[in-house]
Each structure stands twice: as structure tokens, then as C-alpha cells.
Amino acid sequence: SECSACYTGNRIGLSMTSAAAGASSLSNAASVAAFPITATTTVYGAFLTTGSSITGTAGTLWGGATFGTARAVISGDTLNVTVTMSLT
């Protein structure tokens, strides 16, 4: 389930760059999205949307995925998320 109370900061903006000219993917590896955690929980995945509100329902869902392994987090942790989008 969603844990909007586990992260109380602003929506994280991603800075996506292509790997090389003509590359078919974009990534934020050069500027990882860092989420400061404010409660104890387990994080199972993430999603990417154009919505501007953490708890909102407006916007376009670009994609989502579960992490390879669920991540237990506690208040004070920072969860770093790298996103790579392939263009076909």
C-alpha cells in the first residue's frame, strides 16, 4: 500500500539525460532521486507520473515497477531511486 506519511517532502523532479547521441534510453543516474524517509516501513517499488501532488490522482502515469528486493526503511534513511526509460 502507499505510504505517503513515510515521505513528507515535495514531489521529486527528475533530470533525465540520454546516455549518448542517438541512444534509445533516458536515465536520471547523473542526478538520482533522493527521498528522505520520515517513518518506518517497507518500500516495494516506485512509479513515475506527471502529477504534482504526492497524494493526488491527477497526471499521466508514465510507468511503475517493483524493486528487485523490497527495501525496509526507517525514519532518517534516504531512499535513492534511479530511473531508466527505454525508448522504442
PDB file of C-alpha atoms in Angstrom:
ATOM      1  CA  SER A   1       0.000   0.000   0.000  1.00  0.00           C
ATOM      2  CA  GLU A   2       1.003   3.609  -0.436  1.00  0.00           C
ATOM      3  CA  CYS A   3       2.844   5.254   2.419  1.00  0.00           C
ATOM      4  CA  SER A   4       2.515   8.982   1.846  1.00  0.00           C
ATOM      5  CA  ALA A   5       3.286   9.529   5.547  1.00  0.00           C
ATOM      6  CA  CYS A   6       6.712   7.896   5.073  1.00  0.00           C
ATOM      7  CA  TYR A   7       7.852  10.690   2.796  1.00  0.00           C
ATOM      8  CA  THR A   8       6.598  14.179   3.584  1.00  0.00           C
ATOM      9  CA  GLY A   9       8.764  16.248   1.264  1.00  0.00           C
ATOM     10  CA  ASN A  10       7.911  17.765  -2.076  1.00  0.00           C
ATOM     11  CA  ARG A  11       7.486  15.817  -5.270  1.00  0.00           C
ATOM     12  CA  ILE A  12      10.908  14.865  -6.644  1.00  0.00           C
ATOM     13  CA  GLY A  13      11.698  16.239 -10.089  1.00  0.00           C
ATOM     14  CA  LEU A  14      13.897  14.064 -12.268  1.00  0.00           C
ATOM     15  CA  SER A  15      16.641  15.325 -14.513  1.00  0.00           C
ATOM     16  CA  MET A  16      16.756  12.791 -17.346  1.00  0.00           C
ATOM     17  CA  THR A  17      19.660  12.613 -19.786  1.00  0.00           C
ATOM     18  CA  SER A  18      20.408  10.308 -22.706  1.00  0.00           C
ATOM     19  CA  ALA A  19      23.454   8.053 -22.471  1.00  0.00           C
ATOM     20  CA  ALA A  20      24.854   9.147 -25.851  1.00  0.00           C
ATOM     21  CA  ALA A  21      23.759  10.776 -29.074  1.00  0.00           C
ATOM     22  CA  GLY A  22      21.208   8.509 -30.688  1.00  0.00           C
ATOM     23  CA  ALA A  23      20.754   6.454 -27.510  1.00  0.00           C
ATOM     24  CA  SER A  24      17.392   4.797 -27.027  1.00  0.00           C
ATOM     25  CA  SER A  25      17.164   5.327 -23.270  1.00  0.00           C
ATOM     26  CA  LEU A  26      16.962   8.121 -20.712  1.00  0.00           C
ATOM     27  CA  SER A  27      18.180   7.941 -17.139  1.00  0.00           C
ATOM     28  CA  ASN A  28      18.497  10.063 -14.015  1.00  0.00           C
ATOM     29  CA  ALA A  29      21.698   8.244 -12.968  1.00  0.00           C
ATOM     30  CA  ALA A  30      23.621  11.530 -13.041  1.00  0.00           C
ATOM     31  CA  SER A  31      21.095  13.079 -10.617  1.00  0.00           C
ATOM     32  CA  VAL A  32      19.490  10.313  -8.537  1.00  0.00           C
ATOM     33  CA  ALA A  33      16.078  10.987  -6.946  1.00  0.00           C
ATOM     34  CA  ALA A  34      16.649  11.059  -3.173  1.00  0.00           C
ATOM     35  CA  PHE A  35      13.650  10.544  -0.871  1.00  0.00           C
ATOM     36  CA  PRO A  36      14.243  11.387   2.820  1.00  0.00           C
ATOM     37  CA  ILE A  37      12.223   8.836   4.813  1.00  0.00           C
ATOM     38  CA  THR A  38      10.206  10.050   7.838  1.00  0.00           C
ATOM     39  CA  ALA A  39       8.668   6.787   9.129  1.00  0.00           C
ATOM     40  CA  THR A  40       9.442   3.079   9.363  1.00  0.00           C
ATOM     41  CA  THR A  41       8.009   0.975   6.523  1.00  0.00           C
ATOM     42  CA  THR A  42       8.889  -1.344   3.660  1.00  0.00           C
ATOM     43  CA  VAL A  43       9.118   0.099   0.143  1.00  0.00           C
ATOM     44  CA  TYR A  44       8.225  -2.302  -2.651  1.00  0.00           C
ATOM     45  CA  GLY A  45       8.557  -0.115  -5.756  1.00  0.00           C
ATOM     46  CA  ALA A  46       8.061   3.265  -7.337  1.00  0.00           C
ATOM     47  CA  PHE A  47       6.188   4.982 -10.139  1.00  0.00           C
ATOM     48  CA  LEU A  48       6.746   7.942 -12.423  1.00  0.00           C
ATOM     49  CA  THR A  49       3.950  10.418 -13.083  1.00  0.00           C
ATOM     50  CA  THR A  50       3.437  13.974 -14.285  1.00  0.00           C
ATOM     51  CA  GLY A  51       1.229  14.664 -11.248  1.00  0.00           C
ATOM     52  CA  SER A  52       2.450  17.422  -8.944  1.00  0.00           C
ATOM     53  CA  SER A  53       0.953  16.112  -5.690  1.00  0.00           C
ATOM     54  CA  ILE A  54       2.300  13.166  -3.727  1.00  0.00           C
ATOM     55  CA  THR A  55      -1.191  12.019  -2.751  1.00  0.00           C
ATOM     56  CA  GLY A  56      -3.012  13.359  -5.834  1.00  0.00           C
ATOM     57  CA  THR A  57      -4.726  11.422  -8.584  1.00  0.00           C
ATOM     58  CA  ALA A  58      -4.179  13.861 -11.465  1.00  0.00           C
ATOM     59  CA  GLY A  59      -1.467  13.482 -14.076  1.00  0.00           C
ATOM     60  CA  THR A  60      -0.238  10.886 -16.528  1.00  0.00           C
ATOM     61  CA  LEU A  61       1.309   7.665 -15.240  1.00  0.00           C
ATOM     62  CA  TRP A  62       4.473   7.012 -17.240  1.00  0.00           C
ATOM     63  CA  GLY A  63       5.296   3.731 -15.574  1.00  0.00           C
ATOM     64  CA  GLY A  64       5.918   1.858 -12.362  1.00  0.00           C
ATOM     65  CA  ALA A  65       7.792  -1.169 -11.149  1.00  0.00           C
ATOM     66  CA  THR A  66       8.552  -3.191  -8.090  1.00  0.00           C
ATOM     67  CA  PHE A  67      12.104  -3.210  -6.815  1.00  0.00           C
ATOM     68  CA  GLY A  68      14.049  -6.460  -7.245  1.00  0.00           C
ATOM     69  CA  THR A  69      14.028  -6.740  -3.458  1.00  0.00           C
ATOM     70  CA  ALA A  70      11.735  -4.896  -1.053  1.00  0.00           C
ATOM     71  CA  ARG A  71      13.594  -2.250   0.942  1.00  0.00           C
ATOM     72  CA  ALA A  72      12.996  -1.813   4.686  1.00  0.00           C
ATOM     73  CA  VAL A  73      13.441   1.843   5.658  1.00  0.00           C
ATOM     74  CA  ILE A  74      13.343   3.748   8.929  1.00  0.00           C
ATOM     75  CA  SER A  75      12.945   7.418   9.759  1.00  0.00           C
ATOM     76  CA  GLY A  76      16.176   9.218   8.873  1.00  0.00           C
ATOM     77  CA  ASP A  77      17.017   6.956   5.913  1.00  0.00           C
ATOM     78  CA  THR A  78      17.305   8.284   2.387  1.00  0.00           C
ATOM     79  CA  LEU A  79      15.949   6.113  -0.427  1.00  0.00           C
ATOM     80  CA  ASN A  80      17.845   6.772  -3.672  1.00  0.00           C
ATOM     81  CA  VAL A  81      15.967   5.830  -6.847  1.00  0.00           C
ATOM     82  CA  THR A  82      17.454   5.614 -10.323  1.00  0.00           C
ATOM     83  CA  VAL A  83      15.062   5.520 -13.270  1.00  0.00           C
ATOM     84  CA  THR A  84      15.963   4.346 -16.767  1.00  0.00           C
ATOM     85  CA  MET A  85      13.381   4.624 -19.559  1.00  0.00           C
ATOM     86  CA  SER A  86      13.892   2.802 -22.841  1.00  0.00           C
ATOM     87  CA  LEU A  87      12.517   4.357 -25.994  1.00  0.00           C
ATOM     88  CA  THR A  88      11.417   2.062 -28.778  1.00  0.00           C
TER      89      THR A  88
END
